[in-house]
Tab-separated table of C-alpha atoms in Angstrom:
chain	number	residue	atom	x	y	z
A	186	MET	CA	32.399	49.281	281.090
A	187	VAL	CA	31.052	52.051	278.841
A	188	LYS	CA	28.496	54.265	280.589
A	189	VAL	CA	25.633	55.365	278.316
A	190	LEU	CA	22.955	58.043	278.722
A	191	VAL	CA	19.836	57.584	276.553
A	192	VAL	CA	18.053	60.787	275.497
A	193	ASP	CA	14.736	60.710	273.614
A	194	ASP	CA	11.381	62.364	274.216
A	195	GLU	CA	9.477	59.105	273.612
A	196	SER	CA	9.552	56.637	276.495
A	197	LEU	CA	8.928	53.738	274.092
A	198	ILE	CA	12.076	54.585	272.112
A	199	ARG	CA	14.112	54.951	275.302
A	200	ASN	CA	12.954	51.534	276.484
A	201	ILE	CA	13.754	49.928	273.124
A	202	LEU	CA	17.232	51.454	273.130
A	203	LYS	CA	17.870	50.345	276.706
A	204	ASP	CA	16.768	46.844	275.747
A	205	TYR	CA	19.171	46.868	272.786
A	206	LEU	CA	22.076	47.999	274.955
A	207	SER	CA	21.381	45.397	277.636
A	208	SER	CA	22.491	42.721	275.156
A	209	ASP	CA	26.067	44.020	275.406
A	210	GLU	CA	27.611	43.287	278.796
A	211	SER	CA	30.285	45.940	278.263
A	212	LEU	CA	27.643	48.708	278.128
A	213	GLU	CA	25.811	50.158	281.120
A	214	VAL	CA	22.834	52.505	280.788
A	215	VAL	CA	23.389	54.901	283.680
A	216	GLY	CA	20.422	57.162	283.004
A	217	GLU	CA	17.865	58.567	280.597
A	218	ALA	CA	16.356	61.935	279.714
A	219	SER	CA	13.319	63.115	277.767
A	220	ASN	CA	14.610	66.513	276.600
A	221	GLY	CA	17.787	68.508	276.105
A	222	LYS	CA	17.668	70.304	279.454
A	223	LEU	CA	17.409	67.033	281.347
A	224	ALA	CA	20.191	65.618	279.170
A	225	ILE	CA	22.521	68.399	280.317
A	226	SER	CA	21.699	67.900	283.999
A	227	GLN	CA	22.102	64.127	283.659
A	228	ALA	CA	25.390	64.559	281.811
A	229	ARG	CA	26.661	66.761	284.623
A	230	ALA	CA	25.507	64.393	287.376
A	231	LEU	CA	26.300	61.028	285.792
A	232	GLN	CA	29.309	61.815	283.567
A	233	PRO	CA	28.466	59.151	280.960
A	234	ASP	CA	31.022	58.094	278.369
A	235	VAL	CA	28.544	58.225	275.477
A	236	ILE	CA	25.161	59.892	274.988
A	237	LEU	CA	22.563	58.669	272.484
A	238	MET	CA	20.907	61.990	271.599
A	239	ASP	CA	17.562	62.447	269.873
A	240	MET	CA	17.396	65.622	267.804
A	241	GLN	CA	13.832	66.897	268.014
A	242	MET	CA	12.638	67.225	271.610
A	243	PRO	CA	10.602	69.703	273.690
A	244	LEU	CA	12.126	72.425	275.915
A	245	MET	CA	15.563	72.048	274.309
A	246	ASP	CA	16.430	70.121	271.159
A	247	GLY	CA	19.339	67.747	270.673
A	248	VAL	CA	21.445	70.241	268.735
A	249	GLU	CA	21.457	72.844	271.506
A	250	ALA	CA	22.035	70.196	274.173
A	251	THR	CA	24.896	68.679	272.167
A	252	GLN	CA	26.581	72.052	271.768
A	253	TYR	CA	26.398	72.739	275.502
A	254	ILE	CA	27.595	69.273	276.528
A	255	HIS	CA	30.392	69.256	273.940
A	256	HIS	CA	31.813	72.512	275.304
A	257	SER	CA	31.176	71.828	278.992
A	258	PHE	CA	32.093	68.137	279.103
A	259	PRO	CA	34.424	67.534	276.123
A	260	ASN	CA	35.231	63.962	277.159
A	261	ILE	CA	31.622	62.861	276.640
A	262	ARG	CA	30.960	61.476	273.154
A	263	ILE	CA	27.593	62.094	271.524
A	264	LEU	CA	25.782	59.990	268.921
A	265	GLY	CA	22.825	61.636	267.203
A	266	LEU	CA	19.577	59.725	266.672
A	267	SER	CA	16.788	60.452	264.217
A	268	THR	CA	13.995	58.739	262.333
A	269	PHE	CA	15.418	59.711	258.942
A	270	ALA	CA	18.916	59.417	257.468
A	271	THR	CA	18.588	62.860	255.892
A	272	ASP	CA	17.117	64.756	258.829
A	273	ARG	CA	17.641	68.490	258.289
A	274	TYR	CA	19.208	68.775	261.746
A	275	VAL	CA	22.064	66.351	261.002
A	276	VAL	CA	24.514	68.991	259.797
A	277	GLU	CA	23.738	71.252	262.767
A	278	LEU	CA	24.187	68.352	265.186
A	279	LEU	CA	27.609	67.455	263.797
A	280	ARG	CA	28.653	71.103	263.833
A	281	ALA	CA	27.601	71.196	267.480
A	282	GLY	CA	30.120	68.468	268.284
A	283	ALA	CA	28.464	65.067	267.815
A	284	SER	CA	30.801	62.230	266.823
A	285	GLY	CA	28.282	60.474	264.623
A	286	TYR	CA	24.716	59.878	263.642
A	287	LEU	CA	22.374	56.879	263.480
A	288	VAL	CA	18.811	56.279	262.359
A	289	LYS	CA	16.537	54.854	265.040
A	290	ASP	CA	15.721	51.727	263.049
A	291	SER	CA	19.385	50.665	262.985
A	292	ARG	CA	19.957	47.067	264.027
A	293	PRO	CA	20.847	46.560	267.720
A	294	GLU	CA	24.362	45.409	266.832
A	295	GLU	CA	24.875	48.546	264.711
A	296	ILE	CA	23.940	50.761	267.642
A	297	THR	CA	26.156	48.945	270.153
A	298	SER	CA	29.038	48.896	267.660
A	299	ALA	CA	28.626	52.637	267.041
A	300	ILE	CA	28.763	53.340	270.777
A	301	HIS	CA	32.038	51.441	271.083
A	302	THR	CA	33.422	53.199	268.004
A	303	VAL	CA	32.848	56.725	269.307
A	304	HIS	CA	33.945	55.731	272.809
A	305	ASP	CA	37.249	54.580	271.300
A	306	GLY	CA	37.702	57.928	269.564
A	307	GLY	CA	36.183	57.061	266.198
A	308	SER	CA	33.218	58.522	264.355
A	309	VAL	CA	30.080	57.034	262.842
A	310	LEU	CA	28.568	58.159	259.541
A	311	SER	CA	27.166	55.927	256.820
A	312	PRO	CA	28.129	56.774	253.201
A	313	GLU	CA	24.563	57.994	252.586
A	314	VAL	CA	24.652	60.331	255.573
A	315	THR	CA	28.181	61.483	254.689
A	316	ARG	CA	27.028	62.594	251.231
A	317	TYR	CA	24.076	64.436	252.754
A	318	VAL	CA	26.288	66.124	255.348
A	319	VAL	CA	28.857	67.174	252.739
A	320	GLN	CA	26.120	68.712	250.586
A	321	GLY	CA	24.606	70.504	253.564
A	322	LEU	CA	27.938	71.887	254.731
A	323	GLU	CA	28.906	72.947	251.220
A	324	GLN	CA	25.647	74.854	250.745
A	325	SER	CA	26.186	76.736	254.003
A	326	VAL	CA	29.690	77.937	253.101
A	327	PRO	CA	29.894	81.132	250.976
A	328	ALA	CA	31.164	80.330	247.476
A	329	GLU	CA	33.701	83.166	247.575
A	330	ILE	CA	35.412	82.026	250.775
A	331	SER	CA	39.138	81.412	250.336
A	332	PRO	CA	40.913	78.320	251.681
A	333	ASP	CA	42.324	78.726	255.179
A	334	GLU	CA	45.995	79.326	254.353
A	335	GLU	CA	47.193	78.601	257.877
A	336	LEU	CA	45.564	75.167	257.901
A	337	MET	CA	46.610	74.460	254.318
A	338	SER	CA	50.218	75.205	255.226
A	339	VAL	CA	50.369	72.537	257.946
A	340	LEU	CA	48.528	69.784	256.073
A	341	THR	CA	50.426	67.715	253.523
A	342	ALA	CA	49.079	66.819	250.084
A	343	LYS	CA	48.618	63.213	251.245
A	344	GLU	CA	46.629	64.371	254.259
A	345	ILE	CA	44.367	66.542	252.091
A	346	GLU	CA	43.923	63.506	249.863
A	347	VAL	CA	42.533	61.318	252.661
A	348	ILE	CA	40.239	64.127	253.831
A	349	GLU	CA	38.777	64.225	250.320
A	350	LEU	CA	38.257	60.461	250.421
A	351	LEU	CA	36.582	60.837	253.816
A	352	ALA	CA	34.185	63.362	252.299
A	353	ARG	CA	33.351	60.817	249.596
A	354	GLY	CA	32.244	58.390	252.311
A	355	LEU	CA	35.082	55.874	251.979
A	356	ASN	CA	36.150	53.728	254.931
A	357	ASN	CA	39.739	52.832	255.896
A	358	LYS	CA	39.853	49.737	253.702
A	359	GLU	CA	38.498	51.584	250.672
A	360	MET	CA	40.889	54.497	251.191
A	361	ALA	CA	43.840	52.124	251.460
A	362	ALA	CA	42.862	50.418	248.199
A	363	GLU	CA	42.389	53.762	246.445
A	364	LEU	CA	45.807	55.047	247.536
A	365	PHE	CA	47.693	51.709	247.402
A	366	VAL	CA	48.727	51.902	251.057
A	367	THR	CA	47.903	49.913	254.192
A	368	GLU	CA	44.973	50.607	256.501
A	369	SER	CA	47.430	51.385	259.300
A	370	THR	CA	48.903	54.130	257.103
A	371	ILE	CA	45.436	55.632	256.651
A	372	LYS	CA	44.814	55.543	260.409
A	373	ALA	CA	48.191	57.164	261.085
A	374	ARG	CA	47.417	59.979	258.653
A	375	PHE	CA	44.134	60.704	260.400
A	376	VAL	CA	45.877	60.848	263.769
A	377	LYS	CA	48.236	63.490	262.349
A	378	ILE	CA	45.355	65.392	260.750
A	379	MET	CA	43.420	65.523	264.020
A	380	GLU	CA	46.486	66.868	265.813
A	381	LYS	CA	47.065	69.555	263.196
A	382	MET	CA	43.409	70.581	262.891
A	383	GLN	CA	42.880	70.384	266.667
A	384	VAL	CA	39.783	68.215	266.419
A	385	ARG	CA	38.977	64.932	268.117
A	386	ASP	CA	37.414	62.739	265.420
A	387	ARG	CA	36.802	62.315	261.699
A	388	VAL	CA	33.391	63.943	261.752
A	389	GLN	CA	34.956	67.159	263.015
A	390	ILE	CA	37.738	66.845	260.413
A	391	LEU	CA	35.036	66.770	257.742
A	392	VAL	CA	33.126	69.717	259.193
A	393	LYS	CA	36.222	71.887	259.604
A	394	ALA	CA	37.685	70.969	256.206
A	395	ILE	CA	34.551	72.019	254.349
A	396	GLU	CA	33.906	75.127	256.442
A	397	HIS	CA	37.492	76.273	255.809
A	398	ASN	CA	37.395	75.314	252.121
A	399	LEU	CA	40.327	72.905	252.411
A	400	ILE	CA	39.048	70.384	249.871
A	401	ASN	CA	37.724	70.761	246.348
A	402	LEU	CA	34.254	69.241	246.141
A	403	LYS	CA	33.547	70.528	242.636
A	404	THR	CA	35.779	67.953	240.950
A	405	TRP	CA	33.725	64.941	242.063
């Protein structure tokens, strides 16, 4: 059973999300919160597996709450929620430690599937959101910054290659077709990359790779 905490400042949205999640018998909504401060206290008390986190809330927004929870309770996975796919807070939320991002009008099965994905150690970003995130991260990194030589020295050329495909928004199947390898090979490479980069999911691979100038985005 996957324990879920629902965080949104609108009670109507919380009720809709709880109704969606009730359709999946393997999910249990253990609590809810209407702002970031309550989300932190509920995370501490309930120790959910996954938090659905709204971004814009009173008292404390989702970005600040995500950052605190990510550092204090690293085993809790966080999925960001927003009305728009290109919300200006998306990049900040992912930097804060979220494992993915969904729009609130996603289909119920998309939301439940995303919860299972992040609970299993995966990440959730649509190609559209990935492109937006890459652009946002790129704009925030000084143009003159040099690649992180220490990280570059431990990553192989093939590993850099799949990180670049990740930044283009490709999924495992598409990456495998592009590189003429199996999907299991792609998954194995990401496991190695996460170990070397000391991150826990693909979203954080993407964030760290761009912030440390490990991939060349200008050639796309």
